[in-house]
JSON list of C-alpha atoms in Angstrom, two decimals:
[
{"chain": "A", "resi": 1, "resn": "UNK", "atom": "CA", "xyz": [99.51, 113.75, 77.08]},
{"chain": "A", "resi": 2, "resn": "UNK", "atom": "CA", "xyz": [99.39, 113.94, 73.02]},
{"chain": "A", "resi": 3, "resn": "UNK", "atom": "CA", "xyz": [101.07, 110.34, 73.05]},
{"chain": "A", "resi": 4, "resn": "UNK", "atom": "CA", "xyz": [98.45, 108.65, 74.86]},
{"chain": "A", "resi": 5, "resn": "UNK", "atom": "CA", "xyz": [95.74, 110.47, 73.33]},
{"chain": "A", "resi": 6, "resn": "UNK", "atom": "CA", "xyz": [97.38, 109.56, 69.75]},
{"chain": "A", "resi": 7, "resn": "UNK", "atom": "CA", "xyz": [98.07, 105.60, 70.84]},
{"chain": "A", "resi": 8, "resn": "UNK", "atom": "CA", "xyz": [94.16, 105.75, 72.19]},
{"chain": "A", "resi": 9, "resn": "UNK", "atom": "CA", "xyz": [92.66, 107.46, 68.93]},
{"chain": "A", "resi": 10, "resn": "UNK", "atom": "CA", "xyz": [94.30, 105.32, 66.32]},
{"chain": "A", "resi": 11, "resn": "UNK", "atom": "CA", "xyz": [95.33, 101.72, 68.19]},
{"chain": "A", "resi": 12, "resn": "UNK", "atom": "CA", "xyz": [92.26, 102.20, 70.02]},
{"chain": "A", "resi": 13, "resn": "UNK", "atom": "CA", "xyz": [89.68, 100.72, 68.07]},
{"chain": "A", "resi": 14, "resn": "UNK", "atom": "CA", "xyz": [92.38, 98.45, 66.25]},
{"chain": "A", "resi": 15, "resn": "UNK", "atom": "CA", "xyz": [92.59, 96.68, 69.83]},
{"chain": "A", "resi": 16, "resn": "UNK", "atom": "CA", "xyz": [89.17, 96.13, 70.04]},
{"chain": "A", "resi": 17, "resn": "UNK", "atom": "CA", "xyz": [88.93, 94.37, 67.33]},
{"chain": "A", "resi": 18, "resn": "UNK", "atom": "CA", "xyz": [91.85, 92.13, 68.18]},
{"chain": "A", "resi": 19, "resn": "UNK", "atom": "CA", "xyz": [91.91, 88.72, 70.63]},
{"chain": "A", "resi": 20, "resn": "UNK", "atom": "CA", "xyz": [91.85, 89.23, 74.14]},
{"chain": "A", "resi": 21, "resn": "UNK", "atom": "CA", "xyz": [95.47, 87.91, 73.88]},
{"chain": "A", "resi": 22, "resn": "UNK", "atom": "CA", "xyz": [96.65, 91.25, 72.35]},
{"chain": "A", "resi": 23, "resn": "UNK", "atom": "CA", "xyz": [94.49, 93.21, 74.55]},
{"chain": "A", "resi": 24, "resn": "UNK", "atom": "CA", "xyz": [96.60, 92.15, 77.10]},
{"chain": "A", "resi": 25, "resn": "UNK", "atom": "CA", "xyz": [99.52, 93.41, 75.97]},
{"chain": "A", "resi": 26, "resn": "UNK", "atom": "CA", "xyz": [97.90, 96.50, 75.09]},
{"chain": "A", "resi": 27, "resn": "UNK", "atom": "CA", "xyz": [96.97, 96.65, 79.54]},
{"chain": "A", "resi": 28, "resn": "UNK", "atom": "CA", "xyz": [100.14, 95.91, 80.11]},
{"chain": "A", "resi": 29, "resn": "UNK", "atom": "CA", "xyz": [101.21, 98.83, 77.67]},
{"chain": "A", "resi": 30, "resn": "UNK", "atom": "CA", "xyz": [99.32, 101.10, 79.30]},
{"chain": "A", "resi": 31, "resn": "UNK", "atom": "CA", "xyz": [100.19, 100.01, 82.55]},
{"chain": "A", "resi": 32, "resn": "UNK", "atom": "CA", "xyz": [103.88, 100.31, 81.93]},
{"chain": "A", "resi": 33, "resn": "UNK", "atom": "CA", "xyz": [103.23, 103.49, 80.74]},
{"chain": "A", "resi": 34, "resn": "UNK", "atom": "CA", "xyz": [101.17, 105.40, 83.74]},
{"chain": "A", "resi": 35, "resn": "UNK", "atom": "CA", "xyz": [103.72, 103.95, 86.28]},
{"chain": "A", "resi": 36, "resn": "UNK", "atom": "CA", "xyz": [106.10, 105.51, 83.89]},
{"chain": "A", "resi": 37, "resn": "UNK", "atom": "CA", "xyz": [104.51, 108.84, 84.53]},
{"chain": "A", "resi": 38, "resn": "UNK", "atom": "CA", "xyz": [104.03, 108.52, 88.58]},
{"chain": "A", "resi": 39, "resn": "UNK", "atom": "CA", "xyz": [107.74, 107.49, 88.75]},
{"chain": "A", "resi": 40, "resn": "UNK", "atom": "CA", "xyz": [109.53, 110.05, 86.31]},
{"chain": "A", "resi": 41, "resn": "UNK", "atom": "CA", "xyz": [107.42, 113.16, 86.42]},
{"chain": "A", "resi": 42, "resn": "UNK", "atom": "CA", "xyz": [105.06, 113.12, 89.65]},
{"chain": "A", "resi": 43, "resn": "UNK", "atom": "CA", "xyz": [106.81, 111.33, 92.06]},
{"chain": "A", "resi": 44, "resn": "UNK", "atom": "CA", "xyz": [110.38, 113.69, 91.80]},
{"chain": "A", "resi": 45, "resn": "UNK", "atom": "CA", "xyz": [108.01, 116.81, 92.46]},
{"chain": "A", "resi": 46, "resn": "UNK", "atom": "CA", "xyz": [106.66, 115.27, 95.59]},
{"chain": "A", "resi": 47, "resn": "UNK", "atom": "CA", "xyz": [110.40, 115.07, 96.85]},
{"chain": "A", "resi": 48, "resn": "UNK", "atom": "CA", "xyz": [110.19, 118.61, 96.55]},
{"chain": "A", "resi": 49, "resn": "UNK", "atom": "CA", "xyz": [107.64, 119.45, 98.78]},
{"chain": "A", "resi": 50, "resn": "UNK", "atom": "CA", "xyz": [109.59, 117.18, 101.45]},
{"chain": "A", "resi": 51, "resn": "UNK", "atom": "CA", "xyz": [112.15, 120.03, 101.36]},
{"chain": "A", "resi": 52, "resn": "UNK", "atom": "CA", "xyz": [111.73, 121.27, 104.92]},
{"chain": "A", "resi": 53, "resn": "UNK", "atom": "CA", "xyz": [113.01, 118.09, 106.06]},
{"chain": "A", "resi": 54, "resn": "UNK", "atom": "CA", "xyz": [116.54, 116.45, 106.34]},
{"chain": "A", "resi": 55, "resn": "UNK", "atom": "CA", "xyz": [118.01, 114.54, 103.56]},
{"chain": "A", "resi": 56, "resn": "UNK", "atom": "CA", "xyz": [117.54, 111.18, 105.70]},
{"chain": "A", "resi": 57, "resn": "UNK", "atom": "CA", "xyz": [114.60, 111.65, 106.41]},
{"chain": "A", "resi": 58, "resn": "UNK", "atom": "CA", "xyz": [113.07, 113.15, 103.16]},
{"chain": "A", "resi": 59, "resn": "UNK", "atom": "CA", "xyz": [114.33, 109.94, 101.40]},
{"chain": "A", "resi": 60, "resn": "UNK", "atom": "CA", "xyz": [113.31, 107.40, 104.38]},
{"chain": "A", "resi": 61, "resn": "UNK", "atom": "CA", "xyz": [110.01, 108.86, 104.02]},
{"chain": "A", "resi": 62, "resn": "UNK", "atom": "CA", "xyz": [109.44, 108.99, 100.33]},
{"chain": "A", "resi": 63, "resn": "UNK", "atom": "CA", "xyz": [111.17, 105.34, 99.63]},
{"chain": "A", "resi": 64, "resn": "UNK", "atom": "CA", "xyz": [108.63, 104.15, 102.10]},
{"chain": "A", "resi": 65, "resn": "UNK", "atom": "CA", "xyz": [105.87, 105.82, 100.50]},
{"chain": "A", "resi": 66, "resn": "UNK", "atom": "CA", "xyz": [106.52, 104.60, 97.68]},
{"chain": "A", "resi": 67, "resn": "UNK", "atom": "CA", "xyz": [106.69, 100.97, 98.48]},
{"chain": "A", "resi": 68, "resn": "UNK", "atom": "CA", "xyz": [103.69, 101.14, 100.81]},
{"chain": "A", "resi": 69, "resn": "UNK", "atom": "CA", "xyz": [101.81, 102.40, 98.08]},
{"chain": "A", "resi": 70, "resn": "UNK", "atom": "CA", "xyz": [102.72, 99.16, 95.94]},
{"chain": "A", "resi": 71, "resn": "UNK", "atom": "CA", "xyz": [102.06, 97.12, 98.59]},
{"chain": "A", "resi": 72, "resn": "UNK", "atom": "CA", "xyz": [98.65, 98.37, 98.83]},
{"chain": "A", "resi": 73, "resn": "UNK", "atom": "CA", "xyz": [97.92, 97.93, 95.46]},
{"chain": "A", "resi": 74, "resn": "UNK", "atom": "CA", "xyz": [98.65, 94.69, 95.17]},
{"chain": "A", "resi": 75, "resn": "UNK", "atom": "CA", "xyz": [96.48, 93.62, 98.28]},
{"chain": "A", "resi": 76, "resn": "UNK", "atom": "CA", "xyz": [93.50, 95.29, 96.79]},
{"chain": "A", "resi": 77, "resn": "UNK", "atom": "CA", "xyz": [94.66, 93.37, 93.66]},
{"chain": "A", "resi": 78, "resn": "UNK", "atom": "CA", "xyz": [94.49, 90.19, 95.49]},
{"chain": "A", "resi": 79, "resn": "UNK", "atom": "CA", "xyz": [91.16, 91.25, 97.65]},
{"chain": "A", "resi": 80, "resn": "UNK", "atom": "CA", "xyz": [89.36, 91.88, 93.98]},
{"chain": "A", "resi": 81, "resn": "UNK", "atom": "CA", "xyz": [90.83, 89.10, 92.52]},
{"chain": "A", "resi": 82, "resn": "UNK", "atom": "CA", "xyz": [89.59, 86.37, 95.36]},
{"chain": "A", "resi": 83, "resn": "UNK", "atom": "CA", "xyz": [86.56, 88.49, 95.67]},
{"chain": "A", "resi": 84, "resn": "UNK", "atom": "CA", "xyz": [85.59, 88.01, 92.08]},
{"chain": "A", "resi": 85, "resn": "UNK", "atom": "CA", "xyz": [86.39, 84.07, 91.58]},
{"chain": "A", "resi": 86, "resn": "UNK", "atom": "CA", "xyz": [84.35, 83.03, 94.62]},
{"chain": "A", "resi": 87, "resn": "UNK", "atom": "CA", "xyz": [81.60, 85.43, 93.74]},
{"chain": "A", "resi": 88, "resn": "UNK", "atom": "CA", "xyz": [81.38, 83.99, 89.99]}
]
């Protein structure tokens, strides 16, 4: 989207000329801002394609989605994470 690409094209090379202390809260910017996105714009059209489906179950099955989802990224999170201090 044009904000990204603007925040990426000017603050871009600003950050990399910053501490890694305020490139951190640049990642966490960015972060904030993709699961931003998945929540507000991609995951409410995904409830639409769940439309043949009860209204129990559509939302059963999407809230669980959802949360499995997190779950797995935070496991491969910790995997990487472990993985990298013992191998360095």
């Amino acid at each position: 989207s044009l904000p990204s690409l603007l925040f990426v094209s000017f603050l871009g090379p600003v950050a990399a000329r910053m501490s890694k202390r305020c490139c951190s809260a640049f990642d966490a910017f960015s972060c904030g801002a993709i699961i931003a996105v998945a929540f507000f714009l991609l995951l409410p059209e995904s409830f639409v394609l769940l439309s043949g489906i009860d209204e129990v179950t559509r939302s059963w099955a999407w809230g669980s989605a959802l949360i499995v989802g997190w779950l797995v990224g935070l496991l491969l999170h910790e995997l990487f994470d472990s993985f990298k201090a013992s191998s360095g």
